């Protein structure tokens, strides 16, 4: 998936696709290992993404997860048919919900370093309008994990 927000370098897509060709079911862009992430990513987004990634990773059983919010991804088509697409959260929490669902079906998730790209635009995200749905998504993911007692998984 390449978003329309111009925050993804199309030249990095082959790395995501390569991860799929090498056996990953889901290749997840990861911006935090980039050496200039602190200079490029606004501080509020940096710390918010770090916190959400930590919570999402712990709940999903992927403690090594570094960038839950990055929308630069590739998904193996055969895994798509296993997901409850109509039940996925359609807004800002989509990446978190998708990760929970992928782990539930036993998908192999791999993190792929990508470049953080931010322009001079101002975010239109409203913290209260984002936080409340995200807390619900995290709580729902935690309940499903506890009910199914899925173990933690290694993240590539």
PDB file of C-alpha atoms in Angstrom:
ATOM      1  CA  UNK A   1       0.000   0.000   0.000  1.00  0.00           C
ATOM      2  CA  UNK A   2       1.355   3.396  -0.921  1.00  0.00           C
ATOM      3  CA  UNK A   3      -0.576   6.187   0.772  1.00  0.00           C
ATOM      4  CA  UNK A   4      -1.619   9.378  -0.964  1.00  0.00           C
ATOM      5  CA  UNK A   5      -0.047  11.539   1.745  1.00  0.00           C
ATOM      6  CA  UNK A   6       3.371  11.566  -0.034  1.00  0.00           C
ATOM      7  CA  UNK A   7       5.040  10.125   3.085  1.00  0.00           C
ATOM      8  CA  UNK A   8       6.354   7.031   1.290  1.00  0.00           C
ATOM      9  CA  UNK A   9       9.171   6.676  -1.204  1.00  0.00           C
ATOM     10  CA  UNK A  10       7.908   4.537  -4.123  1.00  0.00           C
ATOM     11  CA  UNK A  11      11.501   3.439  -4.778  1.00  0.00           C
ATOM     12  CA  UNK A  12      11.427   1.534  -1.468  1.00  0.00           C
ATOM     13  CA  UNK A  13       8.503  -0.702  -2.509  1.00  0.00           C
ATOM     14  CA  UNK A  14      10.821  -3.396  -3.974  1.00  0.00           C
ATOM     15  CA  UNK A  15      12.196  -3.987  -0.454  1.00  0.00           C
ATOM     16  CA  UNK A  16       8.700  -4.615   0.871  1.00  0.00           C
ATOM     17  CA  UNK A  17       7.903  -6.930  -2.028  1.00  0.00           C
ATOM     18  CA  UNK A  18      11.223  -8.720  -1.557  1.00  0.00           C
ATOM     19  CA  UNK A  19      10.251  -9.538   2.023  1.00  0.00           C
ATOM     20  CA  UNK A  20       7.029 -11.109   0.705  1.00  0.00           C
ATOM     21  CA  UNK A  21       8.974 -13.091  -1.916  1.00  0.00           C
ATOM     22  CA  UNK A  22      11.295 -14.335   0.848  1.00  0.00           C
ATOM     23  CA  UNK A  23       8.438 -15.745   2.916  1.00  0.00           C
ATOM     24  CA  UNK A  24       6.844 -12.927   4.906  1.00  0.00           C
ATOM     25  CA  UNK A  25       3.062 -12.755   4.794  1.00  0.00           C
ATOM     26  CA  UNK A  26       3.066  -9.067   5.699  1.00  0.00           C
ATOM     27  CA  UNK A  27       5.913  -6.626   5.157  1.00  0.00           C
ATOM     28  CA  UNK A  28       5.547  -3.638   7.460  1.00  0.00           C
ATOM     29  CA  UNK A  29       7.394  -0.397   6.859  1.00  0.00           C
ATOM     30  CA  UNK A  30       9.495   0.683   9.837  1.00  0.00           C
ATOM     31  CA  UNK A  31      10.755   4.279  10.003  1.00  0.00           C
ATOM     32  CA  UNK A  32      12.438   4.353  13.418  1.00  0.00           C
ATOM     33  CA  UNK A  33      15.682   2.684  12.397  1.00  0.00           C
ATOM     34  CA  UNK A  34      16.347   5.475   9.869  1.00  0.00           C
ATOM     35  CA  UNK A  35      19.267   7.619  11.130  1.00  0.00           C
ATOM     36  CA  UNK A  36      17.382  10.895  10.514  1.00  0.00           C
ATOM     37  CA  UNK A  37      14.013   9.904  11.985  1.00  0.00           C
ATOM     38  CA  UNK A  38      14.234  12.385  14.893  1.00  0.00           C
ATOM     39  CA  UNK A  39      15.073  15.251  12.549  1.00  0.00           C
ATOM     40  CA  UNK A  40      12.416  14.350   9.981  1.00  0.00           C
ATOM     41  CA  UNK A  41       9.453  13.232  12.100  1.00  0.00           C
ATOM     42  CA  UNK A  42       7.648  15.873  14.180  1.00  0.00           C
ATOM     43  CA  UNK A  43       8.165  15.282  17.912  1.00  0.00           C
ATOM     44  CA  UNK A  44       4.472  14.703  18.666  1.00  0.00           C
ATOM     45  CA  UNK A  45       4.263  12.056  15.960  1.00  0.00           C
ATOM     46  CA  UNK A  46       7.557  10.492  17.011  1.00  0.00           C
ATOM     47  CA  UNK A  47       6.533   9.998  20.638  1.00  0.00           C
ATOM     48  CA  UNK A  48       2.910   9.145  19.826  1.00  0.00           C
ATOM     49  CA  UNK A  49       4.012   6.513  17.317  1.00  0.00           C
ATOM     50  CA  UNK A  50       6.553   5.085  19.747  1.00  0.00           C
ATOM     51  CA  UNK A  51       3.903   4.744  22.472  1.00  0.00           C
ATOM     52  CA  UNK A  52       1.322   3.205  20.124  1.00  0.00           C
ATOM     53  CA  UNK A  53       3.916   0.834  18.692  1.00  0.00           C
ATOM     54  CA  UNK A  54       4.928  -0.338  22.160  1.00  0.00           C
ATOM     55  CA  UNK A  55       1.310  -0.958  23.205  1.00  0.00           C
ATOM     56  CA  UNK A  56       0.363  -2.584  19.891  1.00  0.00           C
ATOM     57  CA  UNK A  57       3.417  -4.841  19.953  1.00  0.00           C
ATOM     58  CA  UNK A  58       2.841  -5.986  23.519  1.00  0.00           C
ATOM     59  CA  UNK A  59      -0.853  -6.662  22.943  1.00  0.00           C
ATOM     60  CA  UNK A  60      -0.264  -8.428  19.609  1.00  0.00           C
ATOM     61  CA  UNK A  61       2.508 -10.549  21.088  1.00  0.00           C
ATOM     62  CA  UNK A  62       5.108  -8.850  18.895  1.00  0.00           C
ATOM     63  CA  UNK A  63       7.329  -7.125  21.476  1.00  0.00           C
ATOM     64  CA  UNK A  64       9.949  -6.216  18.842  1.00  0.00           C
ATOM     65  CA  UNK A  65       7.437  -4.130  16.858  1.00  0.00           C
ATOM     66  CA  UNK A  66       8.976  -0.712  16.260  1.00  0.00           C
ATOM     67  CA  UNK A  67       6.495   1.146  14.019  1.00  0.00           C
ATOM     68  CA  UNK A  68       2.861   0.072  14.254  1.00  0.00           C
ATOM     69  CA  UNK A  69       1.550   3.221  12.576  1.00  0.00           C
ATOM     70  CA  UNK A  70       3.526   3.097   9.335  1.00  0.00           C
ATOM     71  CA  UNK A  71       1.115   2.494   6.479  1.00  0.00           C
ATOM     72  CA  UNK A  72       3.766   1.486   3.944  1.00  0.00           C
ATOM     73  CA  UNK A  73       3.045  -2.223   3.674  1.00  0.00           C
ATOM     74  CA  UNK A  74       2.750  -5.260   1.421  1.00  0.00           C
ATOM     75  CA  UNK A  75       0.511  -8.254   2.087  1.00  0.00           C
ATOM     76  CA  UNK A  76       0.567 -11.732   0.597  1.00  0.00           C
ATOM     77  CA  UNK A  77      -2.708 -12.157  -1.309  1.00  0.00           C
ATOM     78  CA  UNK A  78      -3.392 -15.598   0.175  1.00  0.00           C
ATOM     79  CA  UNK A  79      -3.483 -14.028   3.660  1.00  0.00           C
ATOM     80  CA  UNK A  80      -5.954 -11.370   2.562  1.00  0.00           C
ATOM     81  CA  UNK A  81      -8.652 -14.008   2.150  1.00  0.00           C
ATOM     82  CA  UNK A  82      -8.174 -15.078   5.791  1.00  0.00           C
ATOM     83  CA  UNK A  83      -8.917 -11.653   7.224  1.00  0.00           C
ATOM     84  CA  UNK A  84     -12.321 -10.327   8.306  1.00  0.00           C
ATOM     85  CA  UNK A  85     -12.073  -7.303   6.012  1.00  0.00           C
ATOM     86  CA  UNK A  86     -15.481  -5.865   6.888  1.00  0.00           C
ATOM     87  CA  UNK A  87     -14.570  -5.960  10.606  1.00  0.00           C
ATOM     88  CA  UNK A  88     -11.277  -4.042  10.259  1.00  0.00           C
ATOM     89  CA  UNK A  89     -11.251  -0.536  11.671  1.00  0.00           C
ATOM     90  CA  UNK A  90     -11.307   1.797   8.634  1.00  0.00           C
ATOM     91  CA  UNK A  91      -9.557   4.900   9.973  1.00  0.00           C
ATOM     92  CA  UNK A  92      -6.355   5.885  11.784  1.00  0.00           C
ATOM     93  CA  UNK A  93      -6.239   2.682  13.849  1.00  0.00           C
ATOM     94  CA  UNK A  94      -6.344   0.449  10.760  1.00  0.00           C
ATOM     95  CA  UNK A  95      -2.636  -0.554  10.915  1.00  0.00           C
ATOM     96  CA  UNK A  96      -3.005  -1.618  14.560  1.00  0.00           C
ATOM     97  CA  UNK A  97      -6.176  -3.601  13.942  1.00  0.00           C
ATOM     98  CA  UNK A  98      -4.685  -5.240  10.854  1.00  0.00           C
ATOM     99  CA  UNK A  99      -1.617  -6.345  12.829  1.00  0.00           C
ATOM    100  CA  UNK A 100      -3.818  -7.928  15.501  1.00  0.00           C
ATOM    101  CA  UNK A 101      -5.832  -9.780  12.864  1.00  0.00           C
ATOM    102  CA  UNK A 102      -2.718 -10.958  11.013  1.00  0.00           C
ATOM    103  CA  UNK A 103      -1.211 -12.365  14.192  1.00  0.00           C
ATOM    104  CA  UNK A 104      -4.512 -14.120  14.931  1.00  0.00           C
ATOM    105  CA  UNK A 105      -4.309 -16.017  11.620  1.00  0.00           C
ATOM    106  CA  UNK A 106      -0.649 -16.901  12.201  1.00  0.00           C
ATOM    107  CA  UNK A 107       0.796 -14.585   9.565  1.00  0.00           C
ATOM    108  CA  UNK A 108       4.551 -14.017   9.467  1.00  0.00           C
ATOM    109  CA  UNK A 109       5.154 -10.273   9.902  1.00  0.00           C
ATOM    110  CA  UNK A 110       8.443  -8.717   8.866  1.00  0.00           C
ATOM    111  CA  UNK A 111       9.607  -5.165   9.510  1.00  0.00           C
ATOM    112  CA  UNK A 112      11.304  -3.440   6.580  1.00  0.00           C
ATOM    113  CA  UNK A 113      13.243  -0.200   7.139  1.00  0.00           C
ATOM    114  CA  UNK A 114      11.811   2.721   5.148  1.00  0.00           C
ATOM    115  CA  UNK A 115      12.465   6.447   5.056  1.00  0.00           C
ATOM    116  CA  UNK A 116      10.402   8.827   7.177  1.00  0.00           C
ATOM    117  CA  UNK A 117       9.106  11.529   4.836  1.00  0.00           C
ATOM    118  CA  UNK A 118       7.372  14.619   6.182  1.00  0.00           C
ATOM    119  CA  UNK A 119       6.755  17.919   4.468  1.00  0.00           C
ATOM    120  CA  UNK A 120       5.796  21.227   5.986  1.00  0.00           C
ATOM    121  CA  UNK A 121       2.113  20.269   6.206  1.00  0.00           C
ATOM    122  CA  UNK A 122       0.311  20.460   9.520  1.00  0.00           C
ATOM    123  CA  UNK A 123      -1.386  17.318  10.777  1.00  0.00           C
ATOM    124  CA  UNK A 124      -5.159  17.493  10.870  1.00  0.00           C
ATOM    125  CA  UNK A 125      -5.391  14.646  13.393  1.00  0.00           C
ATOM    126  CA  UNK A 126      -7.393  15.515  16.458  1.00  0.00           C
ATOM    127  CA  UNK A 127      -5.773  13.832  19.450  1.00  0.00           C
ATOM    128  CA  UNK A 128      -9.090  13.106  21.264  1.00  0.00           C
ATOM    129  CA  UNK A 129     -10.713  11.810  18.054  1.00  0.00           C
ATOM    130  CA  UNK A 130      -7.748   9.492  17.468  1.00  0.00           C
ATOM    131  CA  UNK A 131      -6.955   8.354  21.017  1.00  0.00           C
ATOM    132  CA  UNK A 132     -10.434   7.114  21.971  1.00  0.00           C
ATOM    133  CA  UNK A 133     -10.868   4.818  18.933  1.00  0.00           C
ATOM    134  CA  UNK A 134      -7.270   3.606  19.295  1.00  0.00           C
ATOM    135  CA  UNK A 135      -7.815   2.709  22.941  1.00  0.00           C
ATOM    136  CA  UNK A 136     -10.890   0.727  21.867  1.00  0.00           C
ATOM    137  CA  UNK A 137      -8.900  -1.059  19.133  1.00  0.00           C
ATOM    138  CA  UNK A 138      -6.110  -1.882  21.599  1.00  0.00           C
ATOM    139  CA  UNK A 139      -8.608  -3.124  24.206  1.00  0.00           C
ATOM    140  CA  UNK A 140     -10.406  -5.249  21.603  1.00  0.00           C
ATOM    141  CA  UNK A 141      -7.080  -6.706  20.440  1.00  0.00           C
ATOM    142  CA  UNK A 142      -6.069  -7.474  24.014  1.00  0.00           C
ATOM    143  CA  UNK A 143      -9.379  -9.204  24.760  1.00  0.00           C
ATOM    144  CA  UNK A 144      -9.113 -11.374  21.657  1.00  0.00           C
ATOM    145  CA  UNK A 145      -5.521 -12.280  22.531  1.00  0.00           C
ATOM    146  CA  UNK A 146      -6.419 -13.185  26.116  1.00  0.00           C
ATOM    147  CA  UNK A 147      -9.396 -15.243  24.998  1.00  0.00           C
ATOM    148  CA  UNK A 148      -7.346 -17.187  22.469  1.00  0.00           C
ATOM    149  CA  UNK A 149      -4.192 -17.269  24.642  1.00  0.00           C
ATOM    150  CA  UNK A 150      -1.891 -16.717  21.694  1.00  0.00           C
ATOM    151  CA  UNK A 151       1.820 -16.779  22.648  1.00  0.00           C
ATOM    152  CA  UNK A 152       4.251 -14.038  21.742  1.00  0.00           C
ATOM    153  CA  UNK A 153       5.780 -14.418  18.306  1.00  0.00           C
ATOM    154  CA  UNK A 154       9.136 -13.549  16.881  1.00  0.00           C
ATOM    155  CA  UNK A 155       9.040 -10.610  14.529  1.00  0.00           C
ATOM    156  CA  UNK A 156      11.439 -10.694  11.621  1.00  0.00           C
TER     157      UNK A 156
END
